[in-house]
Short mmCIF file of C-alpha atoms (C1' of nucleotides) in Angstrom, two decimals:
data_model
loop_
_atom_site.label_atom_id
_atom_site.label_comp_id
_atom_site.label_asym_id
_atom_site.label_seq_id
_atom_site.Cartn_x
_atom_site.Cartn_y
_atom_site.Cartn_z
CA UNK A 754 128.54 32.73 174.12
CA UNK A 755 131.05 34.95 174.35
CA UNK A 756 131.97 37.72 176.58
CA UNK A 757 130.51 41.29 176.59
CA UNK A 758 132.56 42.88 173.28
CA UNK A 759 134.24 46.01 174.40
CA UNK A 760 132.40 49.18 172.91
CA UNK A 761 133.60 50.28 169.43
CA UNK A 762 133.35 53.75 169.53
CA UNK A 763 135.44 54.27 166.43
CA UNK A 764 132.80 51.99 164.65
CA UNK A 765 130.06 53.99 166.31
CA UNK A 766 131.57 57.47 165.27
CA UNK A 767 131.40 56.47 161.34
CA UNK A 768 128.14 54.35 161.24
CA UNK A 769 127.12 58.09 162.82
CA UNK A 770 128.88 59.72 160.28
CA UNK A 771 127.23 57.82 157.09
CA UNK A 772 124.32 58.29 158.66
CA UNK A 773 124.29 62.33 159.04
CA UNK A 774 126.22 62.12 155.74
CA UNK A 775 123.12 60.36 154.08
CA UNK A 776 120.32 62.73 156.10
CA UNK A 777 122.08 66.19 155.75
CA UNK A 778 125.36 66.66 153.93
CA UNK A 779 129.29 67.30 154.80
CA UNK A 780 129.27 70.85 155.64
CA UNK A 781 126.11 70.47 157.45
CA UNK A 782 126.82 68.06 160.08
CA UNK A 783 129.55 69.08 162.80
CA UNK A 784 131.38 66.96 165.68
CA UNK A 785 129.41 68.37 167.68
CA UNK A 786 126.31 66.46 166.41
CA UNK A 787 128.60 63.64 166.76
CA UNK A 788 129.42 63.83 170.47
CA UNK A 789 125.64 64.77 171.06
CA UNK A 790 123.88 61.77 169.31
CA UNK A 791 127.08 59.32 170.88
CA UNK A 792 126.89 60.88 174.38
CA UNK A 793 130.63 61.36 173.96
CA UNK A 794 132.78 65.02 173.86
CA UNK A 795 134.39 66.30 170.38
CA UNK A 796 137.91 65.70 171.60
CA UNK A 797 136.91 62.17 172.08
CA UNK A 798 135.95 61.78 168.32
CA UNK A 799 139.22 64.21 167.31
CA UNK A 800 141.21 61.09 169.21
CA UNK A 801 139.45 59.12 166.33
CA UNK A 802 139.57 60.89 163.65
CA UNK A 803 142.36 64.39 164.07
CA UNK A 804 139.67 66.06 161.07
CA UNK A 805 136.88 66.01 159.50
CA UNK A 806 138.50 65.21 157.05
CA UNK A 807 140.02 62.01 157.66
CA UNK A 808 136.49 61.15 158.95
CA UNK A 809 134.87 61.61 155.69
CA UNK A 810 137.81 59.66 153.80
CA UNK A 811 137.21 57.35 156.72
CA UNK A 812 133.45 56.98 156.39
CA UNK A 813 133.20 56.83 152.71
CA UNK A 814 135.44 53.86 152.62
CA UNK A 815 133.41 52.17 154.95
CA UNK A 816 130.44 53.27 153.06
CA UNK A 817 132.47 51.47 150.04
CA UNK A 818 132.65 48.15 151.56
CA UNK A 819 128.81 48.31 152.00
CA UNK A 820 128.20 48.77 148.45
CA UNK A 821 131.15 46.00 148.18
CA UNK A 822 128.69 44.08 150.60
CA UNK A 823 125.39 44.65 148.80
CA UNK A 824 126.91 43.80 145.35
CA UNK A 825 128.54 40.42 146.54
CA UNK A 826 125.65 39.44 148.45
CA UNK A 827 123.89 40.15 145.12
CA UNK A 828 126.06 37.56 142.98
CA UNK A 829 125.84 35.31 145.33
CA UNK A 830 122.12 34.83 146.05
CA UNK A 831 120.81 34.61 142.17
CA UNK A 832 122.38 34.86 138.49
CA UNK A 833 118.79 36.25 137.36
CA UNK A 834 119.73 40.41 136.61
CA UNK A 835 116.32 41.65 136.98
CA UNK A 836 116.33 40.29 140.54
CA UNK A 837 119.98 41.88 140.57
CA UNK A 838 118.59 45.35 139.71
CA UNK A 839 115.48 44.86 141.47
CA UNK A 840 117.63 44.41 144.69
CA UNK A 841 120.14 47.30 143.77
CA UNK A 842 117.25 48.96 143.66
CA UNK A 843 115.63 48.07 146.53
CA UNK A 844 118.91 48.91 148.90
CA UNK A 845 118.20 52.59 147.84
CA UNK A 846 114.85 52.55 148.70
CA UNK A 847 115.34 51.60 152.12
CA UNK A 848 117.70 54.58 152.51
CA UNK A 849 114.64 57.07 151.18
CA UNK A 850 112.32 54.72 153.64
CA UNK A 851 114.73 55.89 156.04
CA UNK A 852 114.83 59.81 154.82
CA UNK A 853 118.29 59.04 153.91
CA UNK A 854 119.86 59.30 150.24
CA UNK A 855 122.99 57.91 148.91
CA UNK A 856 125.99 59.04 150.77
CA UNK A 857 127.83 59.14 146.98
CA UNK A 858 125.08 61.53 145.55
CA UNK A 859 125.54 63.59 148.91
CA UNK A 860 129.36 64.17 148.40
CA UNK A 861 129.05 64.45 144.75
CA UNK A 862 126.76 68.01 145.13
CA UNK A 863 129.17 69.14 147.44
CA UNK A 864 132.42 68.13 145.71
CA UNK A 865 133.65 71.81 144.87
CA UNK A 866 134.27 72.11 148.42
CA UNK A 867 135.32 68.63 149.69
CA UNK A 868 138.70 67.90 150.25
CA UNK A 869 140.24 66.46 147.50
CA UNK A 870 140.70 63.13 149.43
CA UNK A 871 136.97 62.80 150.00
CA UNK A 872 136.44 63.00 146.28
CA UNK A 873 138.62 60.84 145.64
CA UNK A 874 137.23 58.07 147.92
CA UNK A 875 134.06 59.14 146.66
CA UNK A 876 135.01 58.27 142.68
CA UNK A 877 136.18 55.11 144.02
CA UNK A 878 132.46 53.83 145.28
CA UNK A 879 130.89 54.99 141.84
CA UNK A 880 133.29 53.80 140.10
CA UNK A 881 132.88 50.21 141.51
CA UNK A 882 129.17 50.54 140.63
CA UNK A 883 129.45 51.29 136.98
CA UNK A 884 131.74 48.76 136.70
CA UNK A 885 129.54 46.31 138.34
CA UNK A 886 126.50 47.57 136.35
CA UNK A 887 128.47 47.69 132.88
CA UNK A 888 129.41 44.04 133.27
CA UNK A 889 125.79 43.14 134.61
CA UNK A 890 124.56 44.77 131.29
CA UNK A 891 126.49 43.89 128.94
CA UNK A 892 126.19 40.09 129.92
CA UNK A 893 122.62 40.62 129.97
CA UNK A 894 122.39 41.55 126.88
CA UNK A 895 124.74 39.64 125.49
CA UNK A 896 122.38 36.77 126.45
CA UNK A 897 119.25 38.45 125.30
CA UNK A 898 117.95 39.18 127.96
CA UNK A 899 118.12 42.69 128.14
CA UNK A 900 117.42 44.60 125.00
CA UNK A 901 118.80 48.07 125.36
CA UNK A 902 120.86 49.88 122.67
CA UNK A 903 124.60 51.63 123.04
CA UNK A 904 127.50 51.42 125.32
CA UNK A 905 126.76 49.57 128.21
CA UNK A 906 128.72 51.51 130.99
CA UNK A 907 127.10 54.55 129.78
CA UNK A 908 124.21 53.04 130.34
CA UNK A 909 125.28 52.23 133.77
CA UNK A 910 126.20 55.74 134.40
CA UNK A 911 123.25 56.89 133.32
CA UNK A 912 121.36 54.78 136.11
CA UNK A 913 123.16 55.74 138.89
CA UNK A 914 122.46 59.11 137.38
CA UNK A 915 118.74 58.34 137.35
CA UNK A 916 119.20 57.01 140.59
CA UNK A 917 120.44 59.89 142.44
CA UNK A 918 118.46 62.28 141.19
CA UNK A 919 115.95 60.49 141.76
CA UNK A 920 116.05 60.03 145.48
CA UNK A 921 117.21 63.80 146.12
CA UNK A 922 113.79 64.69 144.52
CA UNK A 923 112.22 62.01 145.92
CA UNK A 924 113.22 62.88 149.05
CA UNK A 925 112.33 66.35 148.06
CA UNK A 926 109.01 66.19 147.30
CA UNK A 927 108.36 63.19 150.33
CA UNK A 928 106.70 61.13 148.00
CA UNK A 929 108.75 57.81 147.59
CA UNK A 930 106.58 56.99 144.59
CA UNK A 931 108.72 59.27 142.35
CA UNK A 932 111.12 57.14 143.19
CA UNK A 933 109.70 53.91 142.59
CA UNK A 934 108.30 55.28 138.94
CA UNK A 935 111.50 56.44 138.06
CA UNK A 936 112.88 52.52 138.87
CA UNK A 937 110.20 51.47 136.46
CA UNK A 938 111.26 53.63 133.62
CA UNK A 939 114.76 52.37 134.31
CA UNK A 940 113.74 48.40 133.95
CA UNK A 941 111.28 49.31 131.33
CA UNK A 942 113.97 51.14 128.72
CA UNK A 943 116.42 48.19 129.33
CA UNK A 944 113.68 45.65 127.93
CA UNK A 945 113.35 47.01 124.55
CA UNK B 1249 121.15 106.33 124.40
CA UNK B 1250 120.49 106.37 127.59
CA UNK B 1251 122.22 107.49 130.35
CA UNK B 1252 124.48 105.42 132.42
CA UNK B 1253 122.36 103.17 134.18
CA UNK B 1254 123.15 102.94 137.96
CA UNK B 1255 124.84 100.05 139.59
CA UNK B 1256 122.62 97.64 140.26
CA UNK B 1257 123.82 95.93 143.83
CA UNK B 1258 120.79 93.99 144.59
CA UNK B 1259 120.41 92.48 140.89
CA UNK B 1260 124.45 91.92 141.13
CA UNK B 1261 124.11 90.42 144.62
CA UNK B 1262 121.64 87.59 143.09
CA UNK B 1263 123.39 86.89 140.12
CA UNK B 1264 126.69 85.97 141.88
CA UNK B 1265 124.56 84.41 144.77
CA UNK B 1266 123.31 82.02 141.69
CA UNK B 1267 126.84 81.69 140.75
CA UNK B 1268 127.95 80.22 144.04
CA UNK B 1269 124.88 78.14 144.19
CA UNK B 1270 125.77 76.39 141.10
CA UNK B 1271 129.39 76.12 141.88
CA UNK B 1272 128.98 75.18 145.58
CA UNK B 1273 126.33 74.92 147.71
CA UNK B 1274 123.65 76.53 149.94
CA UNK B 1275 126.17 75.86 153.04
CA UNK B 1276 129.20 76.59 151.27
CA UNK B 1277 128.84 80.34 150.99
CA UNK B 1278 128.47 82.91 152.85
CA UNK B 1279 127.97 86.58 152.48
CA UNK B 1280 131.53 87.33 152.60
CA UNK B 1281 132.37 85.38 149.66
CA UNK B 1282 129.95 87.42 148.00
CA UNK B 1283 131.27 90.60 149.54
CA UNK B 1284 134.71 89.88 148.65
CA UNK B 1285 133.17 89.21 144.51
CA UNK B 1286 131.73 92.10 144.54
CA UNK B 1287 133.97 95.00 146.21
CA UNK B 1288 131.22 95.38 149.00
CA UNK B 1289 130.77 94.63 152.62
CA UNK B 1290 128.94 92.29 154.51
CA UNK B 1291 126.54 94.76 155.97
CA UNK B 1292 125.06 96.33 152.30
CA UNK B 1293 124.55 92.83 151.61
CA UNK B 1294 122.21 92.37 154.46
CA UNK B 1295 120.90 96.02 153.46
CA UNK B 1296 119.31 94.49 150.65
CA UNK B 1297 118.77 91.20 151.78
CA UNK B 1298 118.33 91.09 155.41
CA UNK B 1299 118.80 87.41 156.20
CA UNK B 1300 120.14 84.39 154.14
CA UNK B 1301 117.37 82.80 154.04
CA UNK B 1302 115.54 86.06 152.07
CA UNK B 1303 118.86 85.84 149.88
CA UNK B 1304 118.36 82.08 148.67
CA UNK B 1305 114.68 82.57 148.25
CA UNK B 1306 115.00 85.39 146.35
CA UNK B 1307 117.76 83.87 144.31
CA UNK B 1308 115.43 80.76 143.68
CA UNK B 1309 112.67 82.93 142.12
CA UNK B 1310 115.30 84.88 140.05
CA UNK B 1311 116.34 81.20 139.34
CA UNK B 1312 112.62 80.52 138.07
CA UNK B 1313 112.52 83.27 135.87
CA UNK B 1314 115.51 82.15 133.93
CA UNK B 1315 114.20 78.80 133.31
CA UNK B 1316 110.66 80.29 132.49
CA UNK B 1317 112.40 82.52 130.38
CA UNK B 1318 114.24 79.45 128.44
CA UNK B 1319 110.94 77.73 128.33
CA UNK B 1320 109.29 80.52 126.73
CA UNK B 1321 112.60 81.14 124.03
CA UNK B 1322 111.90 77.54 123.36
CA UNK B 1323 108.01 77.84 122.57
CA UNK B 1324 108.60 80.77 120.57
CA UNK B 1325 111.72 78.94 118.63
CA UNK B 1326 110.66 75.96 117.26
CA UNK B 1327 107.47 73.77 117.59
CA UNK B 1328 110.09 70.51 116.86
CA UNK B 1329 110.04 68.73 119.85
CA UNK B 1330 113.53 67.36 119.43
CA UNK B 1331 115.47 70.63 118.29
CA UNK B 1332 113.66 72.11 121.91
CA UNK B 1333 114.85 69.02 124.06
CA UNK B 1334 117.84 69.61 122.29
CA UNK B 1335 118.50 73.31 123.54
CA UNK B 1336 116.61 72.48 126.78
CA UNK B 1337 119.08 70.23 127.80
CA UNK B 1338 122.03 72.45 126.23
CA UNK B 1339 121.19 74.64 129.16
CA UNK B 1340 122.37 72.67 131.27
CA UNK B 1341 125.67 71.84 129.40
CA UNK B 1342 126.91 75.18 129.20
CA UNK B 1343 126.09 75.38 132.95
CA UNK B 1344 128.89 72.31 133.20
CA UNK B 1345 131.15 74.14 130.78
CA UNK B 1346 131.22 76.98 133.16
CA UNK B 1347 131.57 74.33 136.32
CA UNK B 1348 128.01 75.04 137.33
CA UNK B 1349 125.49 72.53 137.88
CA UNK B 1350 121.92 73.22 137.88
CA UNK B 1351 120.67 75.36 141.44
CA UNK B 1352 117.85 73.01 141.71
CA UNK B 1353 120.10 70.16 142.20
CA UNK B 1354 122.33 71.39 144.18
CA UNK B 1355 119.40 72.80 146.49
CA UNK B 1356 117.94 69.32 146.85
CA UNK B 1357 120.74 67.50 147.84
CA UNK B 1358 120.67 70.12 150.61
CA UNK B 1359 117.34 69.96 151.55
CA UNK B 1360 116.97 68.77 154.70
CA UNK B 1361 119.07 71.66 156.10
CA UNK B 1362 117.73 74.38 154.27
CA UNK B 1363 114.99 77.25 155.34
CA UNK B 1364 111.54 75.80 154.15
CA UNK B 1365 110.79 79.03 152.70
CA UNK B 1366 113.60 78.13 149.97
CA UNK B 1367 112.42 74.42 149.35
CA UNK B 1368 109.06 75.43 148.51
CA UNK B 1369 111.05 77.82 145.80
CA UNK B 1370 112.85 74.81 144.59
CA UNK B 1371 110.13 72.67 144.08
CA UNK B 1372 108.52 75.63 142.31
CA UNK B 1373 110.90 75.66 139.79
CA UNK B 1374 110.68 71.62 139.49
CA UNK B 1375 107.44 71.51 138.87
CA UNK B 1376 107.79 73.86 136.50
CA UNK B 1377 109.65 72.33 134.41
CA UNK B 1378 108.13 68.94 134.65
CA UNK B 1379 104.96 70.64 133.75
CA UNK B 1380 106.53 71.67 130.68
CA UNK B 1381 108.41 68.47 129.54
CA UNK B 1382 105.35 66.77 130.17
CA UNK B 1383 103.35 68.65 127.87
CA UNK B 1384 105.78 68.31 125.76
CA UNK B 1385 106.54 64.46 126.05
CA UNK B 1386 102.71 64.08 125.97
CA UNK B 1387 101.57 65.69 122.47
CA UNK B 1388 104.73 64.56 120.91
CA UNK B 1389 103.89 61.09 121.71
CA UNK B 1390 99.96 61.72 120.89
CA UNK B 1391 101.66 63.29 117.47
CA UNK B 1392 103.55 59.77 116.47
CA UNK B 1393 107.21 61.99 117.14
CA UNK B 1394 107.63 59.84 120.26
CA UNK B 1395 107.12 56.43 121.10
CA UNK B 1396 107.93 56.25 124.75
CA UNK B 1397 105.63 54.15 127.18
CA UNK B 1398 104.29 54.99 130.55
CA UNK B 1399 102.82 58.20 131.97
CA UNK B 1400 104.34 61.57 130.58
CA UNK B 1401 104.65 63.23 134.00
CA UNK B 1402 106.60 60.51 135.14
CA UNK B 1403 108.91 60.34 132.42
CA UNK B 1404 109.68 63.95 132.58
CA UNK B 1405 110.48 63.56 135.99
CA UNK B 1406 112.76 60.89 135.89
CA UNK B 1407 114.29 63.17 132.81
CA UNK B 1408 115.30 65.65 135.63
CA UNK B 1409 116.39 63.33 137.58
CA UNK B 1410 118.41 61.99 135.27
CA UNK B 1411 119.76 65.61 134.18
CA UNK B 1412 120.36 66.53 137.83
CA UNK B 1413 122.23 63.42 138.53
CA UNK B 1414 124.08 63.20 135.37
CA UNK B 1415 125.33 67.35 135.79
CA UNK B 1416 126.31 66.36 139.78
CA UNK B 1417 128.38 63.17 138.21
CA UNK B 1418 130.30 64.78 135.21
CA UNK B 1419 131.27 67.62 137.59
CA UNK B 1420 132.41 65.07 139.29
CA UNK B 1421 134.45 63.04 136.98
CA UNK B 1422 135.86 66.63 135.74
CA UNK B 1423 133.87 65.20 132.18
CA UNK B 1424 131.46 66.34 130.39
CA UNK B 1425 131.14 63.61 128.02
CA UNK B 1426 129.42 61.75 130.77
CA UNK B 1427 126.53 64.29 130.77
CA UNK B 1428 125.88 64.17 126.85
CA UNK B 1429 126.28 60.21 126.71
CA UNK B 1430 123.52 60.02 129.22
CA UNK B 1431 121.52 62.50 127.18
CA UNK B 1432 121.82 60.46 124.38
CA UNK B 1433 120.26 57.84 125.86
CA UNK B 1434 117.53 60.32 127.14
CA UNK B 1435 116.53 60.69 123.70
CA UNK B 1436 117.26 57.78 122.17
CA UNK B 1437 114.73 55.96 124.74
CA UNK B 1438 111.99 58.36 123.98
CA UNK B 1439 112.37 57.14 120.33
CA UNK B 1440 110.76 53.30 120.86
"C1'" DT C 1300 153.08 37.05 191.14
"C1'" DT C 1301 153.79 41.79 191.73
"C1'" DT C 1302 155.21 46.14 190.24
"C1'" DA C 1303 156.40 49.48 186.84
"C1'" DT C 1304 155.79 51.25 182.46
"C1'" DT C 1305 153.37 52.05 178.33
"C1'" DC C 1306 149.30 52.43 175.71
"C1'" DT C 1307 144.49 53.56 174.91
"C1'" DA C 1308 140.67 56.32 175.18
"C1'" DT C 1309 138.30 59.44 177.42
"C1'" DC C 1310 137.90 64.00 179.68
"C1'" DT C 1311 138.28 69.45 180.83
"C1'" DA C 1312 139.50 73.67 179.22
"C1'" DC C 1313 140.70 76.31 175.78
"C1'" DT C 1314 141.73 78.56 170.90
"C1'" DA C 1315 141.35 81.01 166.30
"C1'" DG C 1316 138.47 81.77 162.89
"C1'" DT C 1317 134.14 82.34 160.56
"C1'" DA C 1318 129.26 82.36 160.13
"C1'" DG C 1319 124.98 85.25 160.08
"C1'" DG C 1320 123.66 89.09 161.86
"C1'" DT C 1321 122.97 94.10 164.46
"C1'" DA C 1322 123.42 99.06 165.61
"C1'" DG C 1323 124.74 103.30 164.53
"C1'" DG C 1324 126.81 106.56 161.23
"C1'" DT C 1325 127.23 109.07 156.80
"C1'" DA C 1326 126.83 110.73 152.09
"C1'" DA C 1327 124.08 111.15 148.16
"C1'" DT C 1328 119.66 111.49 146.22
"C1'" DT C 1329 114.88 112.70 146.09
"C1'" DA D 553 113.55 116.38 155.60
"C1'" DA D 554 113.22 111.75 154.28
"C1'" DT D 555 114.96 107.99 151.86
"C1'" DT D 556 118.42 105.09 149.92
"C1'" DA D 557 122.54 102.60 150.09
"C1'" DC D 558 126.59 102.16 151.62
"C1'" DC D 559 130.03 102.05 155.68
"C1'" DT D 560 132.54 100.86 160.55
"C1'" DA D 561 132.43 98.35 164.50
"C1'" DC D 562 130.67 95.04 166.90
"C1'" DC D 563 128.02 90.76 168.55
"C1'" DT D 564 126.72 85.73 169.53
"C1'" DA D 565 127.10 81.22 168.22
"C1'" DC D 566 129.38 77.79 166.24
"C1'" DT D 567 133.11 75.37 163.76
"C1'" DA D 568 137.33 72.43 163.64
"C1'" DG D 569 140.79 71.84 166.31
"C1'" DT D 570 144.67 71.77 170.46
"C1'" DA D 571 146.99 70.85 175.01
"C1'" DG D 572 147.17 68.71 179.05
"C1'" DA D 573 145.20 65.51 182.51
"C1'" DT D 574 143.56 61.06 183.99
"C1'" DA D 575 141.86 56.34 184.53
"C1'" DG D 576 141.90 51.85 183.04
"C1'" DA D 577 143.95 48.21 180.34
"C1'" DA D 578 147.82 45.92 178.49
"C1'" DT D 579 152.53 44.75 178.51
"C1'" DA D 580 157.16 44.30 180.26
"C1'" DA D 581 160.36 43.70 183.91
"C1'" DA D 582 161.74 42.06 188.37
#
DNA sequence: TTTATTCTATCTACTAGTAGGTAGGTAATT
DNA sequence: AATTACCTACCTACTAGTAGATAGAATAAA
C-alpha cells in the first residue's frame, strides 16, 4: 500500500473547473467559486493557473483526454458499433443524470467571447469526435451494418449536433426523456 | 405620408438586445454595450427596462413574436410541407450569415444561470415551435409526403435540437456548410 | 549529517475595472 | 401640472488579477 499521495490541488482546481464548466458556463463561473467549493483562496488557484484563461485552455484539454479515454475504452471493450454508440451515448447521459451537459456544447454557445485559445482547444475535442464517428460510420456501413445515406462525417457532425442540442434542452425542460428519444431517432435513421 | 415617426428607444433597445443575444450571450452583455450601440446611457436603458432580467424577458417575447410571425408567413405561403421546412430552416441560416445563432439556443446553454422568469420565455418559444413542426411532421406523414417513423413531437424536437446544435457548431467552425449538410440530412431522413 | 539555499504552494492584502443598479435633475411634451 | 424620457453622478458587489510574505519540502553544499 502505498503512502498517503500528497494533495493535487492543481488536479482538484480543473476537475472543479469541468465541472462548473459543464453546470453553468465560462463567464458564469468565477475563481471565486473555485476557492469556495476547494476551501482554498483565489491567489492560490492564480498560482495554478495566472488566468482564466489558461484555466479554460487547461481544463478543456483535460476534458479532451476524457473523451480520448471514453473513445479508447470504447474500441477496446467490443467491435459491435451499436454497443459503440449506445455507450457514446450513454457517457452523455450520465452528465444530464448529473445536471451537467457537454463541456464542448458549453464553450461552443459562448465562443464569440472566449479567448481564441479556448476555441481552439475546444475545435480540437470535436474534432476528435467526428473523426472517430466518421470512421465508426463509414466502416459500419461499409459492412452493412448500418444503412444510412451520404457523407459519413457529416453524418457524424450532425450527431454531435443532435447531441448537444439535445442535452441543453433536455436539461432545459428537466425531462431526460427528450434526451433519450432524441438517441432513438439517432440509431433509428442510421438503420435504414 | 406620415409624419416623422418618433424614435423609438424601447423598440431599439430590444432589437439590439436580440442582436447581442444571438451574437453572444445572456452573460456576455451588459447594458453598456447596448448604451454604447445606441448613443444612450446606461440609466435610459434602465428607464425603460428597469432590471436585466425585465430586459431578457421582454426580449424573449419580442423573440416569440418573430418566430410566430415566420410561422404564420409560412402558413399563409405555401401548404407544401417541404418548400415551408425549407424557409423554416432558412431562418436560421441567414441568422449564421449575419454571425447570429438562434436566441433560444444560446439561452439554453445558459440556463442554469439565468432569471427563471426568462427560461419560462424560452421554453415558450420552444414549444412553440415544436408544436408547429409537429403538426406539420404529423399530417405530412398522415398525407404519404413523409415517411418518417416514431412519434411526431419527438421528431420535431430532436429537429431543434439538431438546428440549435448544428447553428452553435458552424459558428463555430467559422462554416456554414456544416449547418446546411446537417439539414440535408434533416430532410433527407424524413423522406424513408 | 547538518546547514544553507532554493523551490513550491499557500496565504494576506490589495487593485482597477466593470457589472447592474439608484437617486436626483432637467427638458420636452401632454 | 403631470408625465415622459433622457441625463449626471454615484453606489455596491464582484471580477480577474497583483505584490509581498511565509512555511514546508526539496536540494545542494559543507
Amino acid at each position: 500500500m502505498d503512502a498517503p499521495t500528497k494533495p493535487d490541488t492543481r488536479g482538484e482546481i480543473l476537475k472543479t473547473t469541468l465541472q462548473l464548466l459543464g453546470r453553468r458556463s465560462y463567464h458564469s463561473f468565477s475563481y471565486n467559486d473555485i476557492s469556495q467549493i476547494l476551501g482554498i483562496k483565489k491567489s492560490s488557484i492564480h498560482y495554478h493557473f495566472p488566468s482564466k484563461e489558461i484555466l479554460a485552455v487547461e481544463s478543456v484539454k483535460k476534458y479532451y483526454e476524457k473523451i480520448e479515454y471514453l473513445l479508447n475504452k470504447l474500441d477496446n471493450f467490443t467491435t459491435d458499433p451499436w454497443v459503440k454508440l449506445d455507450e457514446f451515448f450513454n457517457f452523455f447521459k450520465i452528465l444530464l443524470e448529473r445536471n451537467e451537459v457537454c463541456v464542448g456544447g458549453i464553450l461552443t454557445a459562448e465562443v464569440s467571447t472566449l479567448p481564441n485559445s479556448v476555441t481552439v482547444e475546444t475545435i480540437k475535442v470535436f474534432n476528435r469526435v467526428f473523426d472517430y464517428l466518421a470512421n465508426l460510420l463509414k466502416i459500419s456501413r461499409d459492412n452493412g451494418i448500418m444503412g444510412f445515406s451520404g457523407d459519413p462525417r457529416s453524418r457524424a457532425v450532425m450527431i454531435m449536433s443532435s447531441i448537444e442540442g439535445a442535452l441543453l434542452l433536455s436539461r432545459m425542460f428537466n425531462n431526460i426523456q427528450l434526451f433519450t428519444d432524441a438517441i432513438q431517432i439517432i440509431i433509428r435513421d442510421l438503420c435504414i
